[in-house]
Tab-separated table of C-alpha atoms and ligand atoms in Angstrom:
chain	number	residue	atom	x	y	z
A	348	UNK	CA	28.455	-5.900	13.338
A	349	UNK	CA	26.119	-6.406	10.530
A	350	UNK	CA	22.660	-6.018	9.087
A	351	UNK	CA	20.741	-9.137	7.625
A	352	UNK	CA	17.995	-8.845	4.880
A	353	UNK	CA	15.284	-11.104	5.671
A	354	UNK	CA	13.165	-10.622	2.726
A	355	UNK	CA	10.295	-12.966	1.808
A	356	UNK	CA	8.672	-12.695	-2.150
A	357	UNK	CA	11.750	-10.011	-2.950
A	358	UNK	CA	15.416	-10.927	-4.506
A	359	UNK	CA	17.511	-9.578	-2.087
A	360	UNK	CA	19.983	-8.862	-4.290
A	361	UNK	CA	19.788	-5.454	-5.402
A	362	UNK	CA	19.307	-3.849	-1.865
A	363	UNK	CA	22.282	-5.498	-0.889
A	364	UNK	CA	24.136	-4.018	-3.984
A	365	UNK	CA	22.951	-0.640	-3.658
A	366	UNK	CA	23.644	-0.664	0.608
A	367	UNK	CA	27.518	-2.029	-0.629
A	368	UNK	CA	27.835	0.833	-2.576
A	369	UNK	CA	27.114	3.192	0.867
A	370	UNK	CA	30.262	4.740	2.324
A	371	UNK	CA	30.412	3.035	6.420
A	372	UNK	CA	27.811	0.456	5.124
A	373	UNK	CA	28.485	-2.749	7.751
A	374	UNK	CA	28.693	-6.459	6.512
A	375	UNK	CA	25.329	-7.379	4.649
A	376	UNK	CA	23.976	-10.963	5.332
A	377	UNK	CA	21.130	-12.672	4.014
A	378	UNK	CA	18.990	-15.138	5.550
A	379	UNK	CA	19.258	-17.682	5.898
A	380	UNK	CA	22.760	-17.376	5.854
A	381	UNK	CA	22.922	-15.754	9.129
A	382	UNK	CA	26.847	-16.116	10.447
A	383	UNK	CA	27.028	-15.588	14.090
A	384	UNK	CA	23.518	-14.065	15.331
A	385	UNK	CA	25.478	-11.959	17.837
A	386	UNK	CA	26.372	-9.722	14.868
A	387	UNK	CA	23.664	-8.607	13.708
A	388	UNK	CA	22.314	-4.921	14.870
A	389	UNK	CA	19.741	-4.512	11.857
A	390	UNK	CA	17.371	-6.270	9.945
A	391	UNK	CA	15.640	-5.240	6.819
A	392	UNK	CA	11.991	-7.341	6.743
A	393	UNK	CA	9.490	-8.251	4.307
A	394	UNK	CA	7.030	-10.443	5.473
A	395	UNK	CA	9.256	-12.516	7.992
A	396	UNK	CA	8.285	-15.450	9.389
A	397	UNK	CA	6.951	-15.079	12.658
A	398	UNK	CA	9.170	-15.094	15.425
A	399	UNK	CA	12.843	-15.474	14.202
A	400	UNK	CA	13.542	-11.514	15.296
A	401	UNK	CA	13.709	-13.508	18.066
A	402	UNK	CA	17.472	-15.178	17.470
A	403	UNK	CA	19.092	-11.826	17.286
A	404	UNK	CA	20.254	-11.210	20.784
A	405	UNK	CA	21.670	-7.824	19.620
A	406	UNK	CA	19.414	-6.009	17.698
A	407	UNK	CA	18.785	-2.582	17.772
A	408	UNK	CA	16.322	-1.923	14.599
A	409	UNK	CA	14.052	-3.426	12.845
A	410	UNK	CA	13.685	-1.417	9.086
A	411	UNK	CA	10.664	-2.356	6.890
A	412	UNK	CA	11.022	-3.050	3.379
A	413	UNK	CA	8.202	-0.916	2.246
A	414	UNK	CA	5.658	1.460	3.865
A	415	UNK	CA	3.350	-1.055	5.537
A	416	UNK	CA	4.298	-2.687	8.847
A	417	UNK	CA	1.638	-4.405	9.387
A	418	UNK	CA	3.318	-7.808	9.688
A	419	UNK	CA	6.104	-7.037	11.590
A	420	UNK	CA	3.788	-5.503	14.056
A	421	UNK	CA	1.428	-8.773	13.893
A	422	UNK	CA	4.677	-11.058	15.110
A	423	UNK	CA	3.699	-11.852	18.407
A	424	UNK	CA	7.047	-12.797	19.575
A	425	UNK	CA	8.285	-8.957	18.398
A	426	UNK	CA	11.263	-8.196	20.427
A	427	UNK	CA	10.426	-5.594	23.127
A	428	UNK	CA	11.928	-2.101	23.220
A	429	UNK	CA	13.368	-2.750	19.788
A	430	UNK	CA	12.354	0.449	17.045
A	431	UNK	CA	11.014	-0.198	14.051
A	432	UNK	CA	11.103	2.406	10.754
A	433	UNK	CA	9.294	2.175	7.823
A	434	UNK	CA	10.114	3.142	4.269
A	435	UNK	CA	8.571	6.625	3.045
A	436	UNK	CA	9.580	8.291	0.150
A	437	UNK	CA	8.417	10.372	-2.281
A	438	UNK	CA	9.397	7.597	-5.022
A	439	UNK	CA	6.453	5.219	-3.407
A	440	UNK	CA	4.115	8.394	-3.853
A	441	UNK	CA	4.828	9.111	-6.858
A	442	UNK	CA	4.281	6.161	-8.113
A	443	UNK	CA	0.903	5.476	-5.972
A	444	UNK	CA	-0.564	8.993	-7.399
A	445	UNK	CA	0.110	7.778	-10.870
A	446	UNK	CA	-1.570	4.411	-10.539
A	447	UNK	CA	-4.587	5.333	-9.014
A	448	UNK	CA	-5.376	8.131	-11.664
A	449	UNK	CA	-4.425	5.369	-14.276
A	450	UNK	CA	-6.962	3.006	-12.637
A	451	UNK	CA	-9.698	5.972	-12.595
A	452	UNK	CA	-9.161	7.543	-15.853
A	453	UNK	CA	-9.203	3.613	-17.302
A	454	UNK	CA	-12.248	2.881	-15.835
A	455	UNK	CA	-13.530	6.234	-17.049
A	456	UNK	CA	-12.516	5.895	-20.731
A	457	UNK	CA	-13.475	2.181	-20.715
A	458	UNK	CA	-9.711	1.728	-21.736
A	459	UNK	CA	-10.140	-1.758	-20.456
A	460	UNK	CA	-13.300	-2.828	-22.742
A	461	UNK	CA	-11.848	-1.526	-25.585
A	462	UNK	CA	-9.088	-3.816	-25.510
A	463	UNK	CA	-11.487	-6.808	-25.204
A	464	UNK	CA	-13.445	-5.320	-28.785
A	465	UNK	CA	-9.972	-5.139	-30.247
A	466	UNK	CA	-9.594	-9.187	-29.712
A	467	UNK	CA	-13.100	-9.328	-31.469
A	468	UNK	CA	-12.932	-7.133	-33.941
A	469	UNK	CA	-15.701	-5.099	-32.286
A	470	UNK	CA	-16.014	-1.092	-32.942
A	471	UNK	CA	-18.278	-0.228	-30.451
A	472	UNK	CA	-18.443	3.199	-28.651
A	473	UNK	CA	-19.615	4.283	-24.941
A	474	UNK	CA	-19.934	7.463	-23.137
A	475	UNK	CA	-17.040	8.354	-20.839
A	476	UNK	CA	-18.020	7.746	-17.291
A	477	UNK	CA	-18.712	11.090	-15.755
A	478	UNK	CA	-18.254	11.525	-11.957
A	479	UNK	CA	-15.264	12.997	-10.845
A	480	UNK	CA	-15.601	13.385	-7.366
A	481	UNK	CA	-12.891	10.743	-5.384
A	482	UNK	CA	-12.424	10.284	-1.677
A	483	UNK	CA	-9.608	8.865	-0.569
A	484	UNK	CA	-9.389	6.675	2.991
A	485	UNK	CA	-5.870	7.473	4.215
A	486	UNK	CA	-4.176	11.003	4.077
A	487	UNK	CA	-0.561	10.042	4.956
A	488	UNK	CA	2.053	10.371	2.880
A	489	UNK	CA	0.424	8.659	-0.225
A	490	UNK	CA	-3.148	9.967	-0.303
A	491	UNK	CA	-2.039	13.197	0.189
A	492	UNK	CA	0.317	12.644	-3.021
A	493	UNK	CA	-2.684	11.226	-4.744
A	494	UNK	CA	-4.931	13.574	-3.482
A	495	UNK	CA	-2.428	16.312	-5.307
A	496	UNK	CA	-2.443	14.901	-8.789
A	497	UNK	CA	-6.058	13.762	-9.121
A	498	UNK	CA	-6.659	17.518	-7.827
A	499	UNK	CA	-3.961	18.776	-10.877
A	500	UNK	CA	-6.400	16.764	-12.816
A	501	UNK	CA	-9.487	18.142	-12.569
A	502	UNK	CA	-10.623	15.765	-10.002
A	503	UNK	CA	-12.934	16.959	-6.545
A	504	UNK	CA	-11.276	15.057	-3.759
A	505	UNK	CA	-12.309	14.271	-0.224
A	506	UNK	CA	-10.010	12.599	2.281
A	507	UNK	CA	-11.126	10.020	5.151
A	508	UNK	CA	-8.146	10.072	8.270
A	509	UNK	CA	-8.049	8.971	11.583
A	510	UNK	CA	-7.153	12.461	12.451
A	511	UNK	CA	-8.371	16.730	10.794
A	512	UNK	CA	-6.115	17.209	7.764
A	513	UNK	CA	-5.693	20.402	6.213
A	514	UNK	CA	-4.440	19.791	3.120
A	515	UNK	CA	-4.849	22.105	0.392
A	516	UNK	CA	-8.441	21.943	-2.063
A	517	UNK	CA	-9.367	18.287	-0.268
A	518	UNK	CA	-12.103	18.419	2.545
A	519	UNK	CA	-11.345	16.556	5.302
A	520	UNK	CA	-13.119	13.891	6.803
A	521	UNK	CA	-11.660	12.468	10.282
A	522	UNK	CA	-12.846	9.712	12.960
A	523	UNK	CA	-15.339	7.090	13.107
A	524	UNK	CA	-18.347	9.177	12.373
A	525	UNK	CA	-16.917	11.089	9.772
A	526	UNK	CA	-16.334	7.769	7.894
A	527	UNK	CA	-19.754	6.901	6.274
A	528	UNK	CA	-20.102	10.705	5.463
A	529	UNK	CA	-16.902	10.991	3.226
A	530	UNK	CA	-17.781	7.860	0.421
A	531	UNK	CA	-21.298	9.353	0.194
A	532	UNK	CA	-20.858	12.056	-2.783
A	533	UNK	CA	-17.688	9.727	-4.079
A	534	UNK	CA	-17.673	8.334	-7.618
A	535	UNK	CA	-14.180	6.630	-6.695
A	536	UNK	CA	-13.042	5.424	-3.479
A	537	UNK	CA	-9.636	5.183	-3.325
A	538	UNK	CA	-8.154	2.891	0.043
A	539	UNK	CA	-4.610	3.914	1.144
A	540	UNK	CA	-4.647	3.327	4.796
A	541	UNK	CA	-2.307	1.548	6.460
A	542	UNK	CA	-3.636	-1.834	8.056
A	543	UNK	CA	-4.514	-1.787	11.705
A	544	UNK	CA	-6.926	-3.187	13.732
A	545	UNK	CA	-9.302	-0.543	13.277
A	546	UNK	CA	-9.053	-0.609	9.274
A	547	UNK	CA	-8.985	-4.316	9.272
A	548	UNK	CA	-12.573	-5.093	6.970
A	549	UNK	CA	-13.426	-1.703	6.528
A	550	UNK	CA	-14.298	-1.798	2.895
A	551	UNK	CA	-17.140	-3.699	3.484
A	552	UNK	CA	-20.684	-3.817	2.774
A	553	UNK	CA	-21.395	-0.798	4.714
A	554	UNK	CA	-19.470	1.406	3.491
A	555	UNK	CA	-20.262	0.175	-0.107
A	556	UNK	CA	-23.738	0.697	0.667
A	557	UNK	CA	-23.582	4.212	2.268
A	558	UNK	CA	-21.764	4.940	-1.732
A	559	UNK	CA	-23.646	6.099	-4.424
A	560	UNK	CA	-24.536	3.708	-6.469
A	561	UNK	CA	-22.031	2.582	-9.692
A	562	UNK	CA	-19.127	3.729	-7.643
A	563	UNK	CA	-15.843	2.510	-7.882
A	564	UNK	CA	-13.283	1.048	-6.215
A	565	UNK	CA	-9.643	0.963	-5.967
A	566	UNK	CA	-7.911	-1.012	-2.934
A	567	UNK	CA	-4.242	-0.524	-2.894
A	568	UNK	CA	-4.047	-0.522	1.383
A	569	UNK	CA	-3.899	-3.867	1.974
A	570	UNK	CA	-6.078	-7.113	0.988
A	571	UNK	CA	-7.652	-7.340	4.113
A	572	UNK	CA	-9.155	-4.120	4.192
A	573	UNK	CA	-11.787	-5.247	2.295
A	574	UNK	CA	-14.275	-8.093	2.827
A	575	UNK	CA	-14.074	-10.018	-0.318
A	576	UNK	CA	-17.855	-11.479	-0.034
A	577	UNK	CA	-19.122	-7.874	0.364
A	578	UNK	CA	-17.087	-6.906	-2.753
A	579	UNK	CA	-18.847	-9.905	-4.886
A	580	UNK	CA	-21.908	-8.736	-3.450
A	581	UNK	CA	-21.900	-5.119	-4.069
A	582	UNK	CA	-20.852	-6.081	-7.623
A	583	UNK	CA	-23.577	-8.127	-8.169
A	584	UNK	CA	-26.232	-6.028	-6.727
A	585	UNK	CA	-24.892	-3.415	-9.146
A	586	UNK	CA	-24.299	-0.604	-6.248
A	587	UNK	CA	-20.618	-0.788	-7.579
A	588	UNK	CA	-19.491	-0.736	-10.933
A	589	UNK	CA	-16.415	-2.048	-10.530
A	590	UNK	CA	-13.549	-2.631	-8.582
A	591	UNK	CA	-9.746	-2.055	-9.285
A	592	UNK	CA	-7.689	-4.646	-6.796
A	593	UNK	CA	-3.649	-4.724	-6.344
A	594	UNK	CA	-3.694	-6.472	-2.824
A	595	UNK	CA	-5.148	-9.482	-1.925
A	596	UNK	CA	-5.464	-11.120	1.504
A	597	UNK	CA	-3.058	-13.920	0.390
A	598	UNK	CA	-0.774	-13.047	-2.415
A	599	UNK	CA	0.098	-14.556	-4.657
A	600	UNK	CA	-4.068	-15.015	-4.803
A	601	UNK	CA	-4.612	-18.097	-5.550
A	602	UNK	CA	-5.213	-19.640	-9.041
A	603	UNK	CA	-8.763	-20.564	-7.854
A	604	UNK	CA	-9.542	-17.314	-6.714
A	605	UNK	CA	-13.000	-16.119	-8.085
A	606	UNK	CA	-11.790	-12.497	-8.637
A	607	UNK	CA	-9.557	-13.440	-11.357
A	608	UNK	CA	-11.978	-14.152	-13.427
A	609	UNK	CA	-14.594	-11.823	-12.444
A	610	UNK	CA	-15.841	-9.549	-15.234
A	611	UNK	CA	-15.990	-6.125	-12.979
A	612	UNK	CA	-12.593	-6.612	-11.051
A	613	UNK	CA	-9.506	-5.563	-12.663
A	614	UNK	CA	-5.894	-7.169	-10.934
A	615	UNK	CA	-3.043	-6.211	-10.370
A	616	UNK	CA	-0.179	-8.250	-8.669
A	617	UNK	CA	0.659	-5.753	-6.012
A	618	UNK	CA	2.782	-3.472	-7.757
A	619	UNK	CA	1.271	0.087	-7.688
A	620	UNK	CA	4.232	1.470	-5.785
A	621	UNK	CA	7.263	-0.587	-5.669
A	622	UNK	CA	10.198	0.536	-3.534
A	623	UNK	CA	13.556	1.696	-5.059
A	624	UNK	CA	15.996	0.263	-3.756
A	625	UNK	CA	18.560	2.864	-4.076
A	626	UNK	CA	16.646	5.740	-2.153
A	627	UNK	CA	15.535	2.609	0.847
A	628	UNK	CA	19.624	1.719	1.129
A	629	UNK	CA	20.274	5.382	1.528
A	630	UNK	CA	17.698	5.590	4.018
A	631	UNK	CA	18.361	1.951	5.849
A	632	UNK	CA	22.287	3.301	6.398
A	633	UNK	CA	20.917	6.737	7.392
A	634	UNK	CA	18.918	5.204	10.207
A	635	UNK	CA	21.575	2.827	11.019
A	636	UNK	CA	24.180	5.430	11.351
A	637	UNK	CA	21.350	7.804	13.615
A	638	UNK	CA	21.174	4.431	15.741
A	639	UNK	CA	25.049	4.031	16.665
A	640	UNK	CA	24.839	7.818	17.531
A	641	UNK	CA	21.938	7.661	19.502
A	642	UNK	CA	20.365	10.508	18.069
A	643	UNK	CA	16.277	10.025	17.221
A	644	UNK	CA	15.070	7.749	13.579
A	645	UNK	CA	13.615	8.871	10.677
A	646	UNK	CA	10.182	7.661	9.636
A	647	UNK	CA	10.205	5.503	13.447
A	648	UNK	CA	6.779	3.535	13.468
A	649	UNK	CA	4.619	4.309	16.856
A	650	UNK	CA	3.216	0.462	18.096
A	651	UNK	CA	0.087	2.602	19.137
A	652	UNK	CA	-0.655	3.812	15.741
A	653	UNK	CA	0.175	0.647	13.948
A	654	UNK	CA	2.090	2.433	11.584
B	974	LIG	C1	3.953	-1.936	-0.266
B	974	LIG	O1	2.932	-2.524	-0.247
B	974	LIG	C2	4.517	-1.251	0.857
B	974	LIG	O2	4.045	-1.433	1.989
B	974	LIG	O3	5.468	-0.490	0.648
């Protein structure tokens, strides 16, 4: 028996080391070097492409490469019955927390502009942005993490969920209605839901609208969350200040892309919380072992949900 990584845009290399290194860890393949398909009980994913799941006649569990499942769950030949887990770990929040305080405390302190003077020899000075109320859109796992250090750091936060939170200092905002509500005293907006159909476009010209005006935005859900045309507009129109991106609809984004060179957005490729490898092998063989005994998955993703 075996489990095959089938990872697209990630060197497979070092999961495979660290899952070696696991005591009772089964053969590792990687695609496309597949052996017999019979073998294989597990697969670790990253943005498959659609439909191969479909060649394992054996497989028991499908195990995401990072916290968003979005694209397994968009396969529309997904094998029936078959679970799927997703990686959470406080590593991923951790890191998450730390980027988006980086992203609002360089947009506050202009950390960004100051660079660009350097290259001209410039000394200019401007006032430190002020507002330090944020609202985050997703209290799982990783906006409540974030939610905890922007709170540590003298930060107001307000959380947006599908579902009441009570999470220490943050007010809760929950359902449709509650949506428009929770951006409208927010000097950030921070997106860290995971990507449904109900959250598909929801940063959008709406929402950015119902903001107060010169907020700003950080999207590190998923690219389409937001409505790129709405983003260019609300920039333009001045009701946002600015806009701090790390996913993109298509990634790589394209060379061509006009928010690469736009003066308000700031880009990152996609890497405000990476996984680590070491803690997803443990967690990949933990599963896999929970499996073969039958006994009920950690971190199991309900279809339902979407996450
Ligand atoms: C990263 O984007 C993840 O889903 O873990």
């Amino acid at each position: 028996m075996a489990i095959l990584l089938l990872l697209n845009q990630v060197d497979p290399t070092i999961l495979e080391t660290h899952l070696k290194s696991l005591p009772s860890c089964p053969e590792v393949r990687t695609y496309p070097d597949v052996g017999n398909s019979e073998d294989i009980e597990c697969v670790v994913v990253w943005k498959h492409d659609k439909g191969v799941l479909n060649d394992f006649p054996n497989l028991k569990l499908i195990a995401s490469h990072g916290a968003g499942v979005e694209n397994i769950l968009s396969d529309p030949s997904l094998p029936e019955g078959v679970p799927i887990t997703r990686f959470v770990d406080h590593t991923l929040s951790d890191q998450m927390a730390e980027y988006v305080l980086a992203g609002i405390l360089n947009h506050r302190l202009h950390l960004t502009y100051y660079r660009e003077q350097q290259a001209a020899a410039h000394w200019r000075c401007r006032d430190i942005v002020k507002g330090r109320n944020v609202t985050i859109l997703g209290m799982g796992e990783l906006g409540s993490t974030t939610a905890r250090l922007l709170i540590q750091n003298g930060y107001t936060v307000s959380g947006w969920s599908r579902s009441e939170k009570d999470i220490h200092n943050v007010k809760s905002y929950y359902g449709d209605d509650q949506l428009i509500p929770s951006v409208a005293d927010a000097d950030y907006v921070i997106c860290l839901l995971p990507l449904t159909p109900a959250t598909n476009g929801i940063l959008n010209i709406k929402l950015f609208n119902a903001m107060k005006k010169g907020a700003y935005l950080i999207n590190v859900g998923r690219g389409d969350h937001l409505n790129e045309n709405d983003l260019m507009d609300a920039l333009a129109g001045e009701q946002l200040s600015g806009a701090l991106l790390d996913v993109f609809s298509t990634e790589p984004l394209p060379k061509d892309h006009p928010f690469w060179r736009h003066p308000k957005i700031h880009i990152t490729p996609h890497i405000s919380s990476p996984t680590d490898k070491a803690q997803l092998a443990r967690q990949i063989m933990e599963n896999y072992h929970r499996m073969k005994d039958g006994k009920p998955l950690k971190n199991e993703v309900d279809p339902e949900r979407s996450y």
